[in-house]
mmCIF file of C-alpha atoms in Angstrom:
data_model
loop_
_atom_site.group_PDB
_atom_site.id
_atom_site.type_symbol
_atom_site.label_atom_id
_atom_site.label_comp_id
_atom_site.label_asym_id
_atom_site.label_seq_id
_atom_site.Cartn_x
_atom_site.Cartn_y
_atom_site.Cartn_z
ATOM 1 C CA MET A 1 -17.526 125.567 230.143
ATOM 2 C CA ARG A 2 -18.604 122.734 227.970
ATOM 3 C CA LYS A 3 -19.324 125.755 225.404
ATOM 4 C CA ILE A 4 -15.928 126.980 225.486
ATOM 5 C CA VAL A 5 -14.330 123.494 225.038
ATOM 6 C CA ALA A 6 -16.825 122.840 222.052
ATOM 7 C CA ARG A 7 -16.052 125.831 220.443
ATOM 8 C CA TYR A 8 -12.262 125.558 220.686
ATOM 9 C CA ARG A 9 -12.412 122.202 219.479
ATOM 10 C CA PHE A 10 -10.281 122.741 216.524
ATOM 11 C CA THR A 11 -7.736 124.253 218.517
ATOM 12 C CA TRP A 12 -7.513 121.392 221.163
ATOM 13 C CA ILE A 13 -6.939 119.092 218.280
ATOM 14 C CA THR A 14 -3.976 120.826 216.899
ATOM 15 C CA LEU A 15 -2.648 121.001 220.264
ATOM 16 C CA GLY A 16 -3.206 117.371 220.306
ATOM 17 C CA GLY A 17 -1.157 117.217 217.605
ATOM 18 C CA LEU A 18 1.657 119.264 218.878
ATOM 19 C CA PHE A 19 1.556 117.117 222.141
ATOM 20 C CA ILE A 20 2.239 113.746 219.678
ATOM 21 C CA LEU A 21 5.082 115.612 218.155
ATOM 22 C CA GLU A 22 6.549 116.632 221.298
ATOM 23 C CA ILE A 23 6.572 112.908 222.036
ATOM 24 C CA VAL A 24 7.705 111.637 218.800
ATOM 25 C CA ASN A 25 10.448 114.014 218.472
ATOM 26 C CA PRO A 26 10.977 116.646 221.614
ATOM 27 C CA HIS A 27 13.466 118.436 219.424
ATOM 28 C CA LEU A 28 11.036 119.241 216.330
ATOM 29 C CA GLY A 29 8.171 119.867 219.266
ATOM 30 C CA GLU A 30 10.191 122.362 221.068
ATOM 31 C CA ARG A 31 10.815 124.641 217.902
ATOM 32 C CA ALA A 32 7.488 124.141 216.946
ATOM 33 C CA VAL A 33 6.435 125.658 220.334
ATOM 34 C CA VAL A 34 8.922 128.430 219.764
ATOM 35 C CA THR A 35 7.558 129.067 216.379
ATOM 36 C CA ILE A 36 3.986 129.293 217.675
ATOM 37 C CA GLY A 37 4.905 131.477 220.288
ATOM 38 C CA TYR A 38 6.671 133.869 217.859
ATOM 39 C CA SER A 39 3.635 133.570 215.574
ATOM 40 C CA LEU A 40 1.505 134.680 218.239
ATOM 41 C CA ARG A 41 3.251 137.498 219.298
ATOM 42 C CA GLU A 42 3.684 138.769 216.195
ATOM 43 C CA MET A 43 -0.028 138.349 215.296
ATOM 44 C CA LEU A 44 -1.259 140.054 218.469
ATOM 45 C CA LEU A 45 0.959 143.063 217.609
ATOM 46 C CA VAL A 46 -0.311 143.501 214.073
ATOM 47 C CA ILE A 47 -3.998 142.771 214.581
ATOM 48 C CA PRO A 48 -5.625 145.099 216.920
ATOM 49 C CA PRO A 49 -5.600 148.331 214.293
ATOM 50 C CA THR A 50 -7.806 146.140 211.996
ATOM 51 C CA PHE A 51 -10.189 145.044 214.756
ATOM 52 C CA LEU A 52 -10.208 148.874 215.958
ATOM 53 C CA LEU A 53 -11.522 149.860 212.424
ATOM 54 C CA ILE A 54 -14.095 146.909 212.458
ATOM 55 C CA GLY A 55 -15.861 148.464 215.558
ATOM 56 C CA LEU A 56 -15.540 152.108 214.322
ATOM 57 C CA ILE A 57 -16.829 151.230 210.843
ATOM 58 C CA ASP A 58 -19.764 149.023 212.762
ATOM 59 C CA VAL A 59 -20.551 151.816 214.881
ATOM 60 C CA TRP A 60 -20.068 154.855 212.930
ATOM 61 C CA VAL A 61 -20.296 154.408 209.228
ATOM 62 C CA PRO A 62 -23.723 154.605 207.770
ATOM 63 C CA LYS A 63 -25.280 151.610 205.847
ATOM 64 C CA GLU A 64 -26.132 153.893 202.814
ATOM 65 C CA THR A 65 -22.493 155.128 202.387
ATOM 66 C CA ILE A 66 -21.436 151.241 202.149
ATOM 67 C CA ILE A 67 -24.049 150.531 199.758
ATOM 68 C CA ARG A 68 -23.064 153.356 197.812
ATOM 69 C CA LEU A 69 -19.210 152.832 197.718
ATOM 70 C CA MET A 70 -19.293 149.037 197.605
ATOM 71 C CA GLY A 71 -22.745 147.659 196.885
ATOM 72 C CA LYS A 72 -24.308 146.589 193.840
ATOM 73 C CA GLY A 73 -24.144 149.255 191.500
ATOM 74 C CA SER A 74 -20.848 150.342 192.840
ATOM 75 C CA GLY A 75 -18.946 149.107 189.670
ATOM 76 C CA LEU A 76 -15.548 149.779 189.174
ATOM 77 C CA ARG A 77 -15.357 152.034 192.031
ATOM 78 C CA GLY A 78 -16.317 149.334 194.166
ATOM 79 C CA ILE A 79 -13.691 146.700 192.916
ATOM 80 C CA ILE A 80 -11.000 149.482 193.354
ATOM 81 C CA LEU A 81 -12.174 150.250 197.052
ATOM 82 C CA ALA A 82 -12.333 146.314 197.766
ATOM 83 C CA LEU A 83 -8.981 145.735 196.223
ATOM 84 C CA LEU A 84 -7.156 148.853 198.202
ATOM 85 C CA LEU A 85 -9.234 147.708 201.497
ATOM 86 C CA GLY A 86 -7.606 144.236 201.391
ATOM 87 C CA SER A 87 -4.149 145.514 200.246
ATOM 88 C CA LEU A 88 -4.145 147.901 203.068
ATOM 89 C CA ALA A 89 -5.214 146.167 206.225
ATOM 90 C CA ALA A 90 -3.020 143.920 208.161
ATOM 91 C CA GLY A 91 -3.059 140.707 209.638
ATOM 92 C CA PRO A 92 -3.584 137.261 208.031
ATOM 93 C CA LEU A 93 -6.366 135.919 206.029
ATOM 94 C CA TYR A 94 -8.276 134.550 208.833
ATOM 95 C CA ALA A 95 -8.480 138.393 210.153
ATOM 96 C CA ALA A 96 -10.161 139.309 206.732
ATOM 97 C CA PHE A 97 -13.439 137.308 207.272
ATOM 98 C CA PRO A 98 -14.677 139.491 210.588
ATOM 99 C CA VAL A 99 -13.770 142.740 208.128
ATOM 100 C CA VAL A 100 -15.813 141.272 205.446
ATOM 101 C CA ALA A 101 -18.913 140.158 208.038
ATOM 102 C CA VAL A 102 -19.104 143.830 209.152
ATOM 103 C CA LEU A 103 -18.838 145.223 205.405
ATOM 104 C CA VAL A 104 -21.670 142.644 204.428
ATOM 105 C CA LYS A 105 -23.921 143.695 207.187
ATOM 106 C CA LYS A 106 -23.709 147.309 205.939
ATOM 107 C CA GLY A 107 -24.566 145.929 202.245
ATOM 108 C CA THR A 108 -21.312 145.253 200.294
ATOM 109 C CA SER A 109 -21.980 143.105 197.074
ATOM 110 C CA PHE A 110 -21.004 139.393 196.947
ATOM 111 C CA ARG A 111 -18.455 140.330 194.377
ATOM 112 C CA ASN A 112 -16.582 143.047 196.167
ATOM 113 C CA VAL A 113 -16.541 140.720 198.830
ATOM 114 C CA VAL A 114 -14.629 138.050 196.896
ATOM 115 C CA VAL A 115 -12.343 140.844 195.458
ATOM 116 C CA LEU A 116 -11.495 142.007 198.906
ATOM 117 C CA LEU A 117 -10.512 138.258 199.997
ATOM 118 C CA GLY A 118 -8.484 137.991 197.057
ATOM 119 C CA ALA A 119 -6.671 141.347 197.374
ATOM 120 C CA TRP A 120 -6.288 140.368 201.103
ATOM 121 C CA SER A 121 -4.307 137.250 200.315
ATOM 122 C CA THR A 122 -2.259 138.120 197.496
ATOM 123 C CA THR A 123 -1.714 141.780 197.224
ATOM 124 C CA LYS A 124 -0.763 142.921 200.754
ATOM 125 C CA ILE A 125 1.354 145.981 200.335
ATOM 126 C CA PRO A 126 4.142 145.028 203.247
ATOM 127 C CA MET A 127 4.393 141.815 201.290
ATOM 128 C CA PHE A 128 4.567 143.194 198.027
ATOM 129 C CA LEU A 129 7.449 145.848 199.051
ATOM 130 C CA PHE A 130 9.157 142.322 200.844
ATOM 131 C CA GLU A 131 8.437 140.617 197.518
ATOM 132 C CA ILE A 132 10.579 143.275 195.568
ATOM 133 C CA THR A 133 13.569 143.533 197.880
ATOM 134 C CA SER A 134 13.801 139.453 197.570
ATOM 135 C CA LEU A 135 12.747 138.556 194.175
ATOM 136 C CA GLY A 136 13.176 141.655 192.252
ATOM 137 C CA SER A 137 10.707 144.432 190.894
ATOM 138 C CA ARG A 138 9.959 142.491 187.731
ATOM 139 C CA PHE A 139 8.955 139.606 189.332
ATOM 140 C CA ALA A 140 6.895 141.353 191.994
ATOM 141 C CA TYR A 141 5.162 143.662 189.686
ATOM 142 C CA ILE A 142 4.150 140.941 186.943
ATOM 143 C CA ARG A 143 2.985 138.936 189.702
ATOM 144 C CA LEU A 144 1.119 141.747 191.049
ATOM 145 C CA VAL A 145 -0.787 142.502 187.677
ATOM 146 C CA LEU A 146 -1.292 138.840 187.217
ATOM 147 C CA SER A 147 -2.817 138.403 190.537
ATOM 148 C CA ILE A 148 -5.087 141.623 190.150
ATOM 149 C CA LEU A 149 -6.179 140.364 186.972
ATOM 150 C CA GLY A 150 -6.961 136.760 188.366
ATOM 151 C CA ILE A 151 -8.805 138.219 191.605
ATOM 152 C CA ILE A 152 -11.259 140.064 189.114
ATOM 153 C CA LEU A 153 -11.641 137.253 187.014
ATOM 154 C CA ILE A 154 -12.462 134.880 190.323
ATOM 155 C CA SER A 155 -14.910 137.434 191.266
ATOM 156 C CA MET A 156 -16.515 137.466 188.009
ATOM 157 C CA VAL A 157 -16.663 133.800 187.519
ATOM 158 C CA LEU A 158 -18.009 133.308 191.011
ATOM 159 C CA GLU A 159 -20.548 135.847 190.677
ATOM 160 C CA ARG A 160 -21.984 133.821 187.713
ATOM 161 C CA VAL A 161 -21.570 130.254 189.339
ATOM 162 C CA ILE A 162 -23.007 130.613 192.597
ATOM 163 C CA ASP A 163 -26.631 131.118 192.237
ATOM 164 C CA ASN A 164 -28.464 133.944 193.657
ATOM 165 C CA ARG A 165 -30.136 132.048 196.563
ATOM 166 C CA GLU A 166 -26.709 130.671 197.577
ATOM 167 C CA LYS A 167 -25.047 133.969 197.431
ATOM 168 C CA GLU A 168 -27.994 135.495 199.901
ATOM 169 C CA ASP A 169 -27.243 132.335 201.994
ATOM 170 C CA ILE A 170 -23.609 133.318 202.006
ATOM 171 C CA LEU A 171 -23.805 136.838 202.840
ATOM 172 C CA GLN A 172 -26.527 136.354 205.222
ATOM 173 C CA SER A 173 -24.137 133.803 207.505
ATOM 174 C CA LEU A 174 -21.249 136.423 206.683
ATOM 175 C CA ALA A 175 -23.361 139.189 208.257
ATOM 176 C CA SER A 176 -24.865 137.580 211.213
ATOM 177 C CA PHE A 177 -21.335 136.667 212.443
ATOM 178 C CA MET B 1 6.804 146.724 214.565
ATOM 179 C CA ASP B 2 7.551 147.834 211.103
ATOM 180 C CA LEU B 3 6.191 151.131 209.597
ATOM 181 C CA PHE B 4 2.965 149.953 207.972
ATOM 182 C CA THR B 5 1.729 148.403 211.202
ATOM 183 C CA LEU B 6 2.599 151.553 213.112
ATOM 184 C CA VAL B 7 0.599 153.878 210.441
ATOM 185 C CA LEU B 8 -2.153 151.493 210.832
ATOM 186 C CA TYR B 9 -2.048 152.316 214.642
ATOM 187 C CA GLY B 10 -1.957 155.665 214.224
ATOM 188 C CA LEU B 11 -4.854 155.588 211.817
ATOM 189 C CA ALA B 12 -7.274 153.668 213.959
ATOM 190 C CA LEU B 13 -6.273 155.133 217.205
ATOM 191 C CA GLY B 14 -6.712 158.563 215.864
ATOM 192 C CA PHE B 15 -10.423 157.636 214.532
ATOM 193 C CA LEU B 16 -10.670 156.242 218.116
ATOM 194 C CA LEU B 17 -9.627 159.401 219.625
ATOM 195 C CA PHE B 18 -12.011 161.170 217.290
ATOM 196 C CA SER B 19 -14.936 158.913 218.073
ATOM 197 C CA TRP B 20 -14.360 159.474 222.151
ATOM 198 C CA ILE B 21 -14.515 163.371 221.472
ATOM 199 C CA ARG B 22 -17.742 162.887 219.573
ATOM 200 C CA ASP B 23 -19.519 160.554 221.536
ATOM 201 C CA ARG B 24 -18.257 158.597 224.352
ATOM 202 C CA SER B 25 -20.979 155.916 224.674
ATOM 203 C CA ARG B 26 -20.525 154.997 221.024
ATOM 204 C CA THR B 27 -16.863 154.522 221.239
ATOM 205 C CA LYS B 28 -17.478 151.928 224.002
ATOM 206 C CA GLU B 29 -19.810 150.323 221.700
ATOM 207 C CA THR B 30 -17.038 150.615 218.922
ATOM 208 C CA LEU B 31 -14.785 148.915 221.700
ATOM 209 C CA ARG B 32 -17.186 146.248 222.434
ATOM 210 C CA ARG B 33 -17.753 145.153 218.973
ATOM 211 C CA ALA B 34 -14.159 145.119 218.167
ATOM 212 C CA TRP B 35 -13.796 142.754 220.795
ATOM 213 C CA LYS B 36 -16.598 140.608 219.914
ATOM 214 C CA ALA B 37 -15.271 140.364 216.451
ATOM 215 C CA PHE B 38 -11.702 139.433 217.510
ATOM 216 C CA GLU B 39 -13.284 136.937 220.183
ATOM 217 C CA ASN B 40 -15.209 135.254 217.598
ATOM 218 C CA ILE B 41 -12.072 134.169 215.315
ATOM 219 C CA LEU B 42 -10.175 133.449 218.424
ATOM 220 C CA PRO B 43 -10.915 129.462 218.301
ATOM 221 C CA GLN B 44 -9.832 129.189 214.643
ATOM 222 C CA LEU B 45 -7.063 131.616 214.933
ATOM 223 C CA PHE B 46 -5.139 129.501 217.889
ATOM 224 C CA GLY B 47 -5.868 126.371 216.016
ATOM 225 C CA VAL B 48 -4.246 127.669 212.738
ATOM 226 C CA VAL B 49 -1.293 129.278 214.307
ATOM 227 C CA VAL B 50 -0.403 126.130 216.328
ATOM 228 C CA LEU B 51 -1.026 124.130 212.784
ATOM 229 C CA VAL B 52 1.210 126.335 211.336
ATOM 230 C CA GLY B 53 3.895 126.328 213.782
ATOM 231 C CA ILE B 54 3.701 122.574 213.377
ATOM 232 C CA MET B 55 4.017 122.580 209.739
ATOM 233 C CA LEU B 56 6.938 125.042 209.682
ATOM 234 C CA VAL B 57 9.188 122.654 211.928
ATOM 235 C CA VAL B 58 8.121 119.363 210.005
ATOM 236 C CA LEU B 59 8.340 120.967 206.480
ATOM 237 C CA SER B 60 11.518 122.930 206.861
ATOM 238 C CA PRO B 61 12.713 125.010 204.033
ATOM 239 C CA ALA B 62 15.257 122.735 203.030
ATOM 240 C CA THR B 63 12.894 119.641 202.857
ATOM 241 C CA ILE B 64 10.613 121.821 200.454
ATOM 242 C CA GLY B 65 13.396 123.015 198.545
ATOM 243 C CA ARG B 66 14.668 119.566 197.859
ATOM 244 C CA PHE B 67 11.460 118.608 195.805
ATOM 245 C CA LEU B 68 10.943 122.146 194.222
ATOM 246 C CA GLY B 69 14.404 122.483 193.212
ATOM 247 C CA ARG B 70 14.896 119.388 190.972
ATOM 248 C CA GLU B 71 11.582 119.414 189.640
ATOM 249 C CA SER B 72 11.004 121.179 186.340
ATOM 250 C CA GLY B 73 8.352 121.560 183.459
ATOM 251 C CA LEU B 74 4.577 121.105 184.107
ATOM 252 C CA ARG B 75 5.001 118.306 186.731
ATOM 253 C CA GLY B 76 7.156 120.803 188.761
ATOM 254 C CA VAL B 77 4.910 123.478 188.578
ATOM 255 C CA MET B 78 2.032 121.170 189.439
ATOM 256 C CA PHE B 79 4.101 120.070 192.800
ATOM 257 C CA ALA B 80 5.062 123.693 193.537
ATOM 258 C CA ALA B 81 1.224 124.618 193.230
ATOM 259 C CA VAL B 82 0.273 121.638 195.510
ATOM 260 C CA VAL B 83 3.101 122.357 198.027
ATOM 261 C CA GLY B 84 2.214 126.253 197.932
ATOM 262 C CA ALA B 85 -1.733 125.239 198.471
ATOM 263 C CA ILE B 86 -0.938 123.053 201.341
ATOM 264 C CA THR B 87 1.732 124.547 203.340
ATOM 265 C CA LEU B 88 1.285 127.762 205.304
ATOM 266 C CA ILE B 89 4.695 129.457 205.830
ATOM 267 C CA PRO B 90 4.765 133.194 205.936
ATOM 268 C CA GLY B 91 5.556 135.363 203.149
ATOM 269 C CA PHE B 92 8.623 136.386 204.899
ATOM 270 C CA VAL B 93 10.152 132.966 204.968
ATOM 271 C CA ALA B 94 8.593 132.025 201.565
ATOM 272 C CA PHE B 95 9.956 134.812 199.584
ATOM 273 C CA PRO B 96 13.594 134.257 200.525
ATOM 274 C CA LEU B 97 13.290 130.807 199.982
ATOM 275 C CA ALA B 98 11.930 131.060 196.685
ATOM 276 C CA ALA B 99 14.843 133.468 195.861
ATOM 277 C CA MET B 100 16.981 130.780 197.082
ATOM 278 C CA LEU B 101 15.704 128.064 195.052
ATOM 279 C CA LEU B 102 15.691 130.231 191.873
ATOM 280 C CA ARG B 103 19.563 130.810 192.469
ATOM 281 C CA HIS B 104 19.870 126.901 192.855
ATOM 282 C CA GLY B 105 18.359 126.240 189.195
ATOM 283 C CA ALA B 106 14.450 126.020 190.003
ATOM 284 C CA GLY B 107 12.337 127.488 187.380
ATOM 285 C CA TYR B 108 10.432 130.875 187.514
ATOM 286 C CA MET B 109 6.957 129.184 186.566
ATOM 287 C CA GLN B 110 7.515 126.953 189.693
ATOM 288 C CA MET B 111 8.202 129.457 191.844
ATOM 289 C CA GLY B 112 5.270 131.651 190.741
ATOM 290 C CA ALA B 113 3.049 128.739 191.046
ATOM 291 C CA PHE B 114 4.701 128.110 194.528
ATOM 292 C CA ILE B 115 4.081 131.665 195.726
ATOM 293 C CA SER B 116 0.803 132.397 194.145
ATOM 294 C CA THR B 117 -0.873 129.134 195.661
ATOM 295 C CA LEU B 118 0.758 129.841 198.956
ATOM 296 C CA MET B 119 -0.637 133.044 199.196
ATOM 297 C CA MET B 120 -3.996 132.459 197.575
ATOM 298 C CA VAL B 121 -5.235 128.943 198.181
ATOM 299 C CA GLY B 122 -4.649 127.974 201.922
ATOM 300 C CA VAL B 123 -6.079 124.395 202.514
ATOM 301 C CA ILE B 124 -5.127 124.715 205.889
ATOM 302 C CA THR B 125 -7.251 127.803 206.587
ATOM 303 C CA ALA B 126 -10.220 126.213 204.744
ATOM 304 C CA PRO B 127 -11.859 125.368 207.979
ATOM 305 C CA ILE B 128 -12.433 128.958 208.451
ATOM 306 C CA GLU B 129 -13.547 129.704 205.037
ATOM 307 C CA VAL B 130 -15.782 126.806 205.275
ATOM 308 C CA LYS B 131 -17.519 128.504 208.377
ATOM 309 C CA TYR B 132 -18.141 131.774 206.510
ATOM 310 C CA PHE B 133 -18.765 130.667 203.132
ATOM 311 C CA GLY B 134 -20.042 127.094 203.374
ATOM 312 C CA ARG B 135 -18.659 124.014 201.741
ATOM 313 C CA ARG B 136 -19.778 124.661 198.136
ATOM 314 C CA MET B 137 -18.583 127.962 197.814
ATOM 315 C CA THR B 138 -15.136 127.254 199.650
ATOM 316 C CA PHE B 139 -14.726 124.357 197.038
ATOM 317 C CA PHE B 140 -15.623 126.515 193.941
ATOM 318 C CA ALA B 141 -13.288 129.437 195.328
ATOM 319 C CA MET B 142 -10.248 127.156 195.839
ATOM 320 C CA ALA B 143 -10.586 125.327 192.553
ATOM 321 C CA TRP B 144 -11.214 128.699 190.661
ATOM 322 C CA ARG B 145 -8.141 130.160 192.466
ATOM 323 C CA SER B 146 -6.103 127.284 191.606
ATOM 324 C CA SER B 147 -7.123 126.781 188.023
ATOM 325 C CA THR B 148 -6.687 130.790 187.037
ATOM 326 C CA LEU B 149 -3.572 131.134 188.635
ATOM 327 C CA SER B 150 -2.174 128.153 186.425
ATOM 328 C CA TRP B 151 -3.854 129.792 183.635
ATOM 329 C CA SER B 152 -1.938 133.049 184.183
ATOM 330 C CA LEU B 153 0.983 131.474 184.759
#
């Protein structure tokens, strides 16, 4: 019981914030509750396939396959695969971390992890389609191209900035999750 | 539910069915691990959703728009980038909001910065990132994401 309280500390703090909002401004508080309910429902609707795929990869895909496809020597193919995986998966960015965890456990390289997270946050396909309809295809395509270039650049810079020992630590903490 | 989500459901359930036919016990293991991965992020996930809900109503589109719409130049870009980084509004709100601001005279550069940092930086989701990557890495990652964004704009 105490464990659960401790694990959900962050949740309790935000709920405290919600409670304060409710007291200070009940009207806004009520709208916040409605919004939270809506996003929870939306999230629980979108998220299951992503986690099913995590389980499936975990149990069925052999480590050698992932190493070959997304490991250290995977080169351009690894980058493209990471971009595609990140753009195709569903769920908010925080759903990306468990996906990354299982991929790291199977031998995905540090750089491809960074690429996948970058793609997950900026080049999601449903979001891209939506961007086209609301901001026009010129805006959307230019941003897509710049985002992809940015993601690859970031992954290369991080690859250099973070030293090997720290990379190992990061990958380990990701995988042990 | 949109078409994209349905396709993902189809894919996942298709693979699961295939897995069930091939090997029941491994399929049970699959489900167990899927659940465990989900349960692992649940505490942060609830927290983020509540926080976003609060931010959404406190920082209404009108409030954000009042500040972004009037600004211009580099200061506007910086401001847009900062607002994008610390607010967490879903894309289906952000894009129409940006479109509306553009119609009302906001610059493309500001809106590009706003949307990009909004999608990429995520100060609010940083606690989750720290949990997986450590403080140093999160800091570097956020700093680089921010700087390359302004560079590419």
